[in-house]
Tab-separated table of C-alpha atoms in Angstrom:
chain	number	residue	atom	x	y	z
A	9	MET	CA	18.720	-17.278	96.361
A	10	LEU	CA	16.392	-20.230	96.384
A	11	VAL	CA	12.869	-19.281	95.354
A	12	ALA	CA	10.088	-21.772	96.078
A	13	CYS	CA	6.620	-21.292	94.613
A	14	VAL	CA	3.931	-23.297	96.361
A	15	TYR	CA	0.687	-23.564	94.397
A	16	VAL	CA	-2.411	-24.362	96.435
A	17	HIS	CA	-5.966	-24.963	95.211
A	18	VAL	CA	-8.313	-24.871	98.196
A	19	LEU	CA	-11.889	-26.015	98.598
A	20	PRO	CA	-14.130	-22.912	98.463
A	21	GLU	CA	-15.610	-23.595	101.915
A	22	TYR	CA	-12.134	-23.513	103.460
A	23	ARG	CA	-10.829	-20.501	101.554
A	24	ASP	CA	-11.053	-18.036	104.435
A	25	ALA	CA	-9.696	-20.513	106.982
A	26	PHE	CA	-6.792	-21.262	104.648
A	27	LEU	CA	-5.966	-17.574	104.263
A	28	THR	CA	-6.075	-17.012	108.030
A	29	ALA	CA	-3.817	-20.006	108.743
A	30	THR	CA	-1.431	-19.065	105.950
A	31	LEU	CA	-1.085	-15.447	107.094
A	32	GLU	CA	-0.171	-16.706	110.562
A	33	ASN	CA	2.436	-19.010	109.007
A	34	ALA	CA	3.799	-16.132	106.916
A	35	ARG	CA	4.123	-13.774	109.912
A	36	ASN	CA	6.287	-16.354	111.671
A	37	SER	CA	8.190	-17.612	108.625
A	38	ILE	CA	9.457	-14.163	107.672
A	39	LYS	CA	11.141	-13.971	111.076
A	40	GLU	CA	13.344	-16.989	110.282
A	41	PRO	CA	16.908	-15.730	109.733
A	42	GLY	CA	17.239	-17.514	106.375
A	43	CYS	CA	13.804	-16.582	104.995
A	44	LEU	CA	14.016	-13.402	102.927
A	45	ARG	CA	10.424	-13.304	101.717
A	46	PHE	CA	7.191	-15.136	102.291
A	47	ASP	CA	4.550	-13.506	100.087
A	48	VAL	CA	1.008	-14.835	100.185
A	49	ASN	CA	-0.926	-14.244	96.965
A	50	GLN	CA	-4.542	-15.026	96.100
A	51	GLY	CA	-5.736	-15.534	92.531
A	52	ALA	CA	-7.285	-12.408	91.028
A	53	ASP	CA	-9.573	-14.432	88.760
A	54	ASN	CA	-10.235	-17.315	91.148
A	55	PRO	CA	-9.816	-16.755	94.900
A	56	ASP	CA	-9.541	-20.516	95.530
A	57	TYR	CA	-5.997	-20.475	94.100
A	58	PHE	CA	-3.084	-19.319	96.220
A	59	LEU	CA	0.592	-18.854	95.484
A	60	LEU	CA	3.080	-18.796	98.349
A	61	TYR	CA	6.264	-17.132	97.135
A	62	GLU	CA	9.058	-18.116	99.492
A	63	VAL	CA	12.664	-16.926	99.215
A	64	TYR	CA	15.433	-18.582	101.220
A	65	ARG	CA	19.073	-17.646	101.528
A	66	ASP	CA	20.141	-21.238	100.770
A	67	GLU	CA	19.115	-24.888	100.816
A	68	GLN	CA	19.811	-25.142	104.544
A	69	ALA	CA	17.373	-22.307	105.293
A	70	ALA	CA	14.675	-23.912	103.137
A	71	THR	CA	15.124	-27.196	104.962
A	72	ALA	CA	15.116	-25.476	108.366
A	73	HIS	CA	11.735	-23.899	107.558
A	74	LYS	CA	10.139	-27.337	107.327
A	75	SER	CA	11.096	-28.124	110.935
A	76	THR	CA	9.611	-24.984	112.490
A	77	PRO	CA	6.533	-25.230	114.742
A	78	HIS	CA	4.614	-22.716	112.601
A	79	TYR	CA	5.236	-24.674	109.398
A	80	LEU	CA	4.234	-27.989	110.954
A	81	GLN	CA	1.096	-26.445	112.458
A	82	TRP	CA	0.154	-24.898	109.095
A	83	ARG	CA	0.850	-28.140	107.209
A	84	ASP	CA	-1.418	-30.146	109.473
A	85	ALA	CA	-4.135	-27.488	109.697
A	86	VAL	CA	-4.561	-27.087	105.927
A	87	ALA	CA	-4.079	-30.743	104.937
A	88	ASN	CA	-7.786	-31.417	104.432
A	89	TRP	CA	-8.693	-28.039	102.976
A	90	MET	CA	-7.200	-28.579	99.524
A	91	ALA	CA	-9.035	-29.510	96.344
A	92	GLU	CA	-5.881	-31.242	95.080
A	93	PRO	CA	-2.335	-31.821	96.374
A	94	ARG	CA	-0.255	-28.656	96.506
A	95	GLN	CA	2.641	-28.279	94.081
A	96	ALA	CA	6.047	-26.787	94.801
A	97	VAL	CA	8.399	-25.468	92.111
A	98	ARG	CA	11.928	-24.326	92.855
A	99	HIS	CA	13.888	-21.594	91.123
A	100	VAL	CA	17.252	-19.913	91.218
A	101	GLY	CA	16.781	-16.180	91.818
A	102	ARG	CA	18.579	-14.165	89.089
A	103	PHE	CA	17.255	-10.700	89.909
A	104	PRO	CA	17.703	-8.855	92.255
A	105	GLU	CA	21.403	-9.352	91.685
A	106	SER	CA	22.602	-9.032	95.285
A	107	GLU	CA	21.371	-10.330	98.627
A	108	GLU	CA	20.988	-6.786	99.931
A	109	GLN	CA	18.643	-6.020	97.040
A	110	TRP	CA	16.516	-9.091	97.828
A	111	LEU	CA	16.034	-7.567	101.266
A	112	THR	CA	14.886	-4.241	99.900
A	113	ARG	CA	13.200	-2.999	96.772
A	114	GLY	CA	15.454	-4.721	94.282
A	115	GLY	CA	16.519	-1.663	92.287
B	10	MET	CA	-0.832	-4.993	95.713
B	11	LEU	CA	-1.192	-6.462	92.265
B	12	VAL	CA	1.132	-9.440	91.741
B	13	ALA	CA	1.680	-10.642	88.181
B	14	CYS	CA	3.456	-13.916	87.494
B	15	VAL	CA	4.751	-14.256	83.954
B	16	TYR	CA	5.697	-17.802	82.977
B	17	VAL	CA	8.121	-18.130	80.081
B	18	HIS	CA	9.402	-21.289	78.403
B	19	VAL	CA	12.338	-20.387	76.185
B	20	LEU	CA	14.068	-22.303	73.435
B	21	PRO	CA	17.346	-23.707	74.858
B	22	GLU	CA	19.476	-21.923	72.270
B	23	TYR	CA	18.066	-18.552	73.364
B	24	ARG	CA	18.215	-19.182	77.108
B	25	ASP	CA	21.245	-16.997	77.801
B	26	ALA	CA	20.069	-14.218	75.500
B	27	PHE	CA	16.674	-14.291	77.195
B	28	LEU	CA	18.241	-13.979	80.638
B	29	THR	CA	20.438	-11.068	79.542
B	30	ALA	CA	17.511	-9.188	77.974
B	31	THR	CA	15.264	-9.899	80.951
B	32	LEU	CA	17.822	-8.704	83.505
B	33	GLU	CA	18.103	-5.447	81.580
B	34	ASN	CA	14.314	-5.111	81.618
B	35	ALA	CA	14.244	-5.848	85.353
B	36	ARG	CA	16.907	-3.228	86.172
B	37	ASN	CA	14.792	-0.580	84.476
B	38	SER	CA	11.377	-1.837	85.588
B	39	ILE	CA	12.257	-1.725	89.280
B	40	LYS	CA	12.935	2.010	88.874
B	41	GLU	CA	9.301	2.651	87.864
B	42	PRO	CA	7.587	4.453	90.756
B	43	GLY	CA	4.676	1.978	90.853
B	44	CYS	CA	6.757	-1.205	90.490
B	45	LEU	CA	7.616	-2.622	93.917
B	46	ARG	CA	9.363	-5.797	92.765
B	47	PHE	CA	10.541	-7.372	89.561
B	48	ASP	CA	12.153	-10.694	90.473
B	49	VAL	CA	13.607	-12.845	87.702
B	50	ASN	CA	13.660	-16.556	88.532
B	51	GLN	CA	15.045	-19.485	86.545
B	52	GLY	CA	13.780	-23.036	87.003
B	53	ALA	CA	15.990	-25.111	89.310
B	54	ASP	CA	15.102	-28.351	87.519
B	55	ASN	CA	14.871	-26.940	84.006
B	56	PRO	CA	16.723	-23.707	83.169
B	57	ASP	CA	14.542	-23.143	80.095
B	58	TYR	CA	11.660	-22.085	82.358
B	59	PHE	CA	11.540	-18.581	83.813
B	60	LEU	CA	9.167	-16.888	86.206
B	61	LEU	CA	8.995	-13.107	86.300
B	62	TYR	CA	7.438	-12.057	89.593
B	63	GLU	CA	6.201	-8.498	89.218
B	64	VAL	CA	4.532	-6.482	91.975
B	65	TYR	CA	2.728	-3.229	91.191
B	66	ARG	CA	1.160	-0.698	93.498
B	67	ASP	CA	-2.073	-0.740	91.498
B	68	GLU	CA	-3.667	-1.418	88.118
B	69	GLN	CA	-2.494	1.918	86.783
B	70	ALA	CA	1.143	1.084	87.575
B	71	ALA	CA	0.823	-2.316	85.878
B	72	THR	CA	-0.629	-0.675	82.780
B	73	ALA	CA	2.054	2.026	82.785
B	74	HIS	CA	4.775	-0.645	82.737
B	75	LYS	CA	3.546	-1.892	79.367
B	76	SER	CA	4.163	1.509	77.770
B	77	THR	CA	7.764	1.895	78.925
B	78	PRO	CA	10.620	1.786	76.381
B	79	HIS	CA	12.361	-1.032	78.302
B	80	TYR	CA	9.248	-3.246	78.337
B	81	LEU	CA	8.574	-2.702	74.635
B	82	GLN	CA	12.206	-3.401	73.757
B	83	TRP	CA	12.154	-6.603	75.843
B	84	ARG	CA	8.837	-7.739	74.383
B	85	ASP	CA	10.110	-7.393	70.819
B	86	ALA	CA	13.559	-8.838	71.553
B	87	VAL	CA	12.287	-12.054	73.155
B	88	ALA	CA	9.269	-12.623	70.902
B	89	ASN	CA	10.933	-15.314	68.815
B	90	TRP	CA	12.889	-16.946	71.627
B	91	MET	CA	9.972	-18.750	73.271
B	92	ALA	CA	9.064	-22.406	72.928
B	93	GLU	CA	5.408	-21.506	73.557
B	94	PRO	CA	3.432	-18.315	74.262
B	95	ARG	CA	4.137	-16.844	77.689
B	96	GLN	CA	1.399	-16.966	80.320
B	97	ALA	CA	0.530	-14.254	82.826
B	98	VAL	CA	-1.419	-14.909	86.036
B	99	ARG	CA	-2.584	-12.103	88.310
B	100	HIS	CA	-2.944	-12.195	92.078
B	101	VAL	CA	-3.977	-10.000	94.939
B	102	GLY	CA	-1.096	-9.719	97.431
B	103	ARG	CA	-2.284	-10.699	100.940
B	104	PHE	CA	1.074	-10.794	102.719
B	105	PRO	CA	3.046	-8.649	103.462
B	106	GLU	CA	0.138	-6.815	105.031
B	107	SER	CA	1.288	-3.230	104.424
B	108	GLU	CA	2.842	-1.397	101.493
B	109	GLU	CA	5.885	-0.510	103.593
B	110	GLN	CA	6.459	-4.214	104.225
B	111	TRP	CA	6.292	-4.990	100.489
B	112	LEU	CA	9.167	-2.542	100.098
B	113	THR	CA	11.283	-4.263	102.735
B	114	ARG	CA	11.630	-7.749	104.133
B	115	GLY	CA	7.961	-8.300	104.852
B	116	GLY	CA	8.343	-9.128	108.537
């Protein structure tokens, strides 16, 4: 599994708009055949920080995501709402240990 | 949902031992009734960096995790394997939008 963490620091006045746009992106992204998870998380200590936790079956699926209408719409909509450029960090998923477990609870 | 990200930078010589110990912790943690996910991720660009992505039903479940034998064993085992102190960041899960979806694919 390819796990991408996208860290976003939004301007406080756009926080709610960012969450709304990102939830819409998430609802569509999770329907992509190669997207196993698309969790949207908001900082518990500072609600201006978001973490998008995106899991793709492989590199091809991660690349395909960036060509979808919902991704492109989200990217353009939020471009001016950030306090600083967003950061993406990629990981190799080690647990759960099977693809089926990634699709369910993991245990 | 309460989403805790634990960032760990391990010493290269303990990387494999850390992964082994952490997988064992994950296999047990995901069986806790209040633990919905316990993903173990290794940096794609630098395998000495790990991200534990832990999702708990509530504060009580997150607290309960820290009293389990498997957590305590992991904590003690890895204590001297880190290049710097580990960092934990807490989030409020905004998507998936229902608990049932956190347990499955999210869509």
